[in-house]
Amino acid sequence: MARPQPQGIKFREPPIFERGTKGRSGASLSPLDVPDVDPAAHFGALARKEAAGLPEVSEPEAFRHFVRLSQWNFCIDSQLYPLGSCTMKYNPKINEWAARIPAFLKMHPETPDELAQGSLEVMWHVQQMLSAVSGMDACSLQPSAGAQGELTGLMMMRAYHASKGRSPKKVFIPESAHGTNPASCALNGLVAVKIEKNPGGVVTPQEVLAAIEREGGDDVCGLMITNPNTLGVYEKHLPEIIEIVHGKGGLVYGDGANTNAIMGHARPGDIGVDVIHINLHKTFTTPHGGGGPGSGPVCFKKHLEPFQPGPVLVRKDDGTFAFDRDRPQSIGRLRAFYGNFGMFIRAYTYLREMGGEGLKMASALAVLNARYLWAMLKDTYAAPVPEACMHEVVLSDVDLEKATGVKTLDVAKRLLDYGFHAPTIYFPLVVPGALMIEPTETETKETLDEFIDAMKAIAREAQEDPALVKGAPHNTVVGRLDEARAARQPRLRWRPQAG
Ligand SMILES: *Cc1c(COP(=O)(O)O)cnc(C)c1O
């Protein structure tokens, strides 16, 4: 039985600005050995007239402040983080070593191609490996996030249609899609058309055809589809659906943000998908959350190659690597320099370490873990999805709420008291009271059992003492926040108290 675990010590620490004293410093600087200048002479009115008001603290005060803040936060290095659809997975520490190898880390972004061969070679191999995993012909590493990958892929689709003298506007998207899908359409001047469906199911060819016909049957730019979908279910009709979309002149965009359910088992390219993005910060082990770096490479078929972002990294006949800048049909540059280069190193390290067999095993275990949670929790929380889940399981607590008044948010907050990060809640929107749990492949059975115990304990508490659950979290440094106020009136800066 998992016991509530204190997350930190519950008293108010003075903010760093209220610590220290005038003249105290943690730094020892060498004496000035260049002429002292008057900032006003260089910067005019922009020069500071008084000191910036930074805290004057000792070195231990400064590092204790930051270490303490890091401990108040929930992180994957200390606990299970089953945030569905976000794949908060394994972040091997050796990746961090590799990404910090000085020759990679310190390379100047303007280094000429001839002097950056090692870095370009790593990027080229990552392109090859991601193309192989997705079953595509080529890959661009430029996009800085999944959403930017979507933007890129849709721009390429538009450019493809334009090259054929067409400009279709409609992109069909199942209701369960990630919110970034319709947003990327809007940014591209395209119209997102929802394919409505009942919760739990997979998209059927009939539904797709009906949606296209309802819209007049032409003007089909394409379909955007996530597989497995956000209910964690494999879209088994995808080959037929793709045939329908292609038959209407459209292209198929695969949202591959979370590829860890199928890698090594099924390849979107083989199924007929034309373009896909993959999130390196989900499946390919860069830590994410908290505004960390993102990378959303796009992989695509031959017919989309001329339109990919430029310049294009290629291996020349003599075996050296270079950027090909002569791409007249390219949609252009999406990102300065190479993209989020450190993430390519992390993905490369992981891909090389795992190999094809390792990736195949990782997705098998991700599915096994999710199905284990489904089997153990479906009698305590409703399982609205009739199909066996893939890498994530969607449960619902609507029955619990009816019986006890305890809401999904309360269950999520109470999980923090048990030392677990909450799963994704209220998403996908098609499932009322959704709890979307993604355990990932790296969690042990013991950890999953502790999580299951906690989920069952919360359901029991909801019956016996609903106020306890509704008041959670009780063991964290800060309790329940006023989320609306935090969003509308965020206090992001410390200000001295008046008087
Ligand atoms: C995370 C995610 C995205 C968006 O990726 P970002 O890197 O957050 O922009 C798109 N689709 C799905 C299915 C996702 O899980």
PDB file of N, CA and C in Angstrom, residues 83 114 160 167 193 209 222 305 374 388 401 421 434 452 485 495:
ATOM      1  N   LEU A  83       1.809  11.369 -17.394  1.00  0.00           N
ATOM      2  CA  LEU A  83       1.020  12.381 -18.083  1.00  0.00           C
ATOM      3  C   LEU A  83       0.696  11.924 -19.509  1.00  0.00           C
ATOM      4  N   GLU A 114      32.425  22.737 -43.682  1.00  0.00           N
ATOM      5  CA  GLU A 114      33.614  21.874 -43.759  1.00  0.00           C
ATOM      6  C   GLU A 114      34.202  21.611 -42.380  1.00  0.00           C
ATOM      7  N   TYR A 160       2.822  21.304 -52.064  1.00  0.00           N
ATOM      8  CA  TYR A 160       2.633  20.182 -52.984  1.00  0.00           C
ATOM      9  C   TYR A 160       1.402  20.423 -53.858  1.00  0.00           C
ATOM     10  N   SER A 167      -5.368  24.606 -54.789  1.00  0.00           N
ATOM     11  CA  SER A 167      -5.211  25.156 -53.437  1.00  0.00           C
ATOM     12  C   SER A 167      -6.376  24.731 -52.546  1.00  0.00           C
ATOM     13  N   VAL A 193     -11.763  20.635 -40.407  1.00  0.00           N
ATOM     14  CA  VAL A 193     -13.131  20.092 -40.375  1.00  0.00           C
ATOM     15  C   VAL A 193     -13.123  18.887 -39.430  1.00  0.00           C
ATOM     16  N   LEU A 209     -15.566   9.282 -45.031  1.00  0.00           N
ATOM     17  CA  LEU A 209     -16.241   9.537 -46.303  1.00  0.00           C
ATOM     18  C   LEU A 209     -17.430  10.474 -46.097  1.00  0.00           C
ATOM     19  N   GLY A 222      -6.345  17.504 -47.037  1.00  0.00           N
ATOM     20  CA  GLY A 222      -5.833  16.284 -46.437  1.00  0.00           C
ATOM     21  C   GLY A 222      -6.544  15.892 -45.165  1.00  0.00           C
ATOM     22  N   GLU A 305       9.412  15.698 -50.879  1.00  0.00           N
ATOM     23  CA  GLU A 305      10.810  16.090 -50.654  1.00  0.00           C
ATOM     24  C   GLU A 305      11.189  17.468 -51.192  1.00  0.00           C
ATOM     25  N   TRP A 374      -4.832  -0.735 -17.103  1.00  0.00           N
ATOM     26  CA  TRP A 374      -6.226  -0.864 -17.548  1.00  0.00           C
ATOM     27  C   TRP A 374      -6.877  -2.056 -16.849  1.00  0.00           C
ATOM     28  N   ALA A 388      -8.843  -2.680 -26.555  1.00  0.00           N
ATOM     29  CA  ALA A 388      -7.626  -2.782 -25.752  1.00  0.00           C
ATOM     30  C   ALA A 388      -6.754  -1.574 -26.080  1.00  0.00           C
ATOM     31  N   GLU A 401     -17.809  10.579  -9.422  1.00  0.00           N
ATOM     32  CA  GLU A 401     -18.298  11.930  -9.135  1.00  0.00           C
ATOM     33  C   GLU A 401     -19.790  11.906  -8.797  1.00  0.00           C
ATOM     34  N   HIS A 421       2.835  12.220  -9.911  1.00  0.00           N
ATOM     35  CA  HIS A 421       2.297  13.316 -10.710  1.00  0.00           C
ATOM     36  C   HIS A 421       0.949  12.874 -11.243  1.00  0.00           C
ATOM     37  N   ALA A 434     -12.237  12.448 -17.979  1.00  0.00           N
ATOM     38  CA  ALA A 434     -11.128  11.612 -18.458  1.00  0.00           C
ATOM     39  C   ALA A 434      -9.887  11.708 -17.568  1.00  0.00           C
ATOM     40  N   ILE A 452      -1.340   1.923  -8.724  1.00  0.00           N
ATOM     41  CA  ILE A 452      -2.664   1.289  -8.689  1.00  0.00           C
ATOM     42  C   ILE A 452      -3.242   1.367  -7.273  1.00  0.00           C
ATOM     43  N   ARG A 485      -6.936  32.714 -11.272  1.00  0.00           N
ATOM     44  CA  ARG A 485      -6.197  33.936 -10.927  1.00  0.00           C
ATOM     45  C   ARG A 485      -4.734  33.841 -11.340  1.00  0.00           C
ATOM     46  N   ARG A 495       8.267  42.023  -5.830  1.00  0.00           N
ATOM     47  CA  ARG A 495       8.347  43.472  -5.647  1.00  0.00           C
ATOM     48  C   ARG A 495       8.519  43.767  -4.169  1.00  0.00           C
TER      49      ARG A 495
END
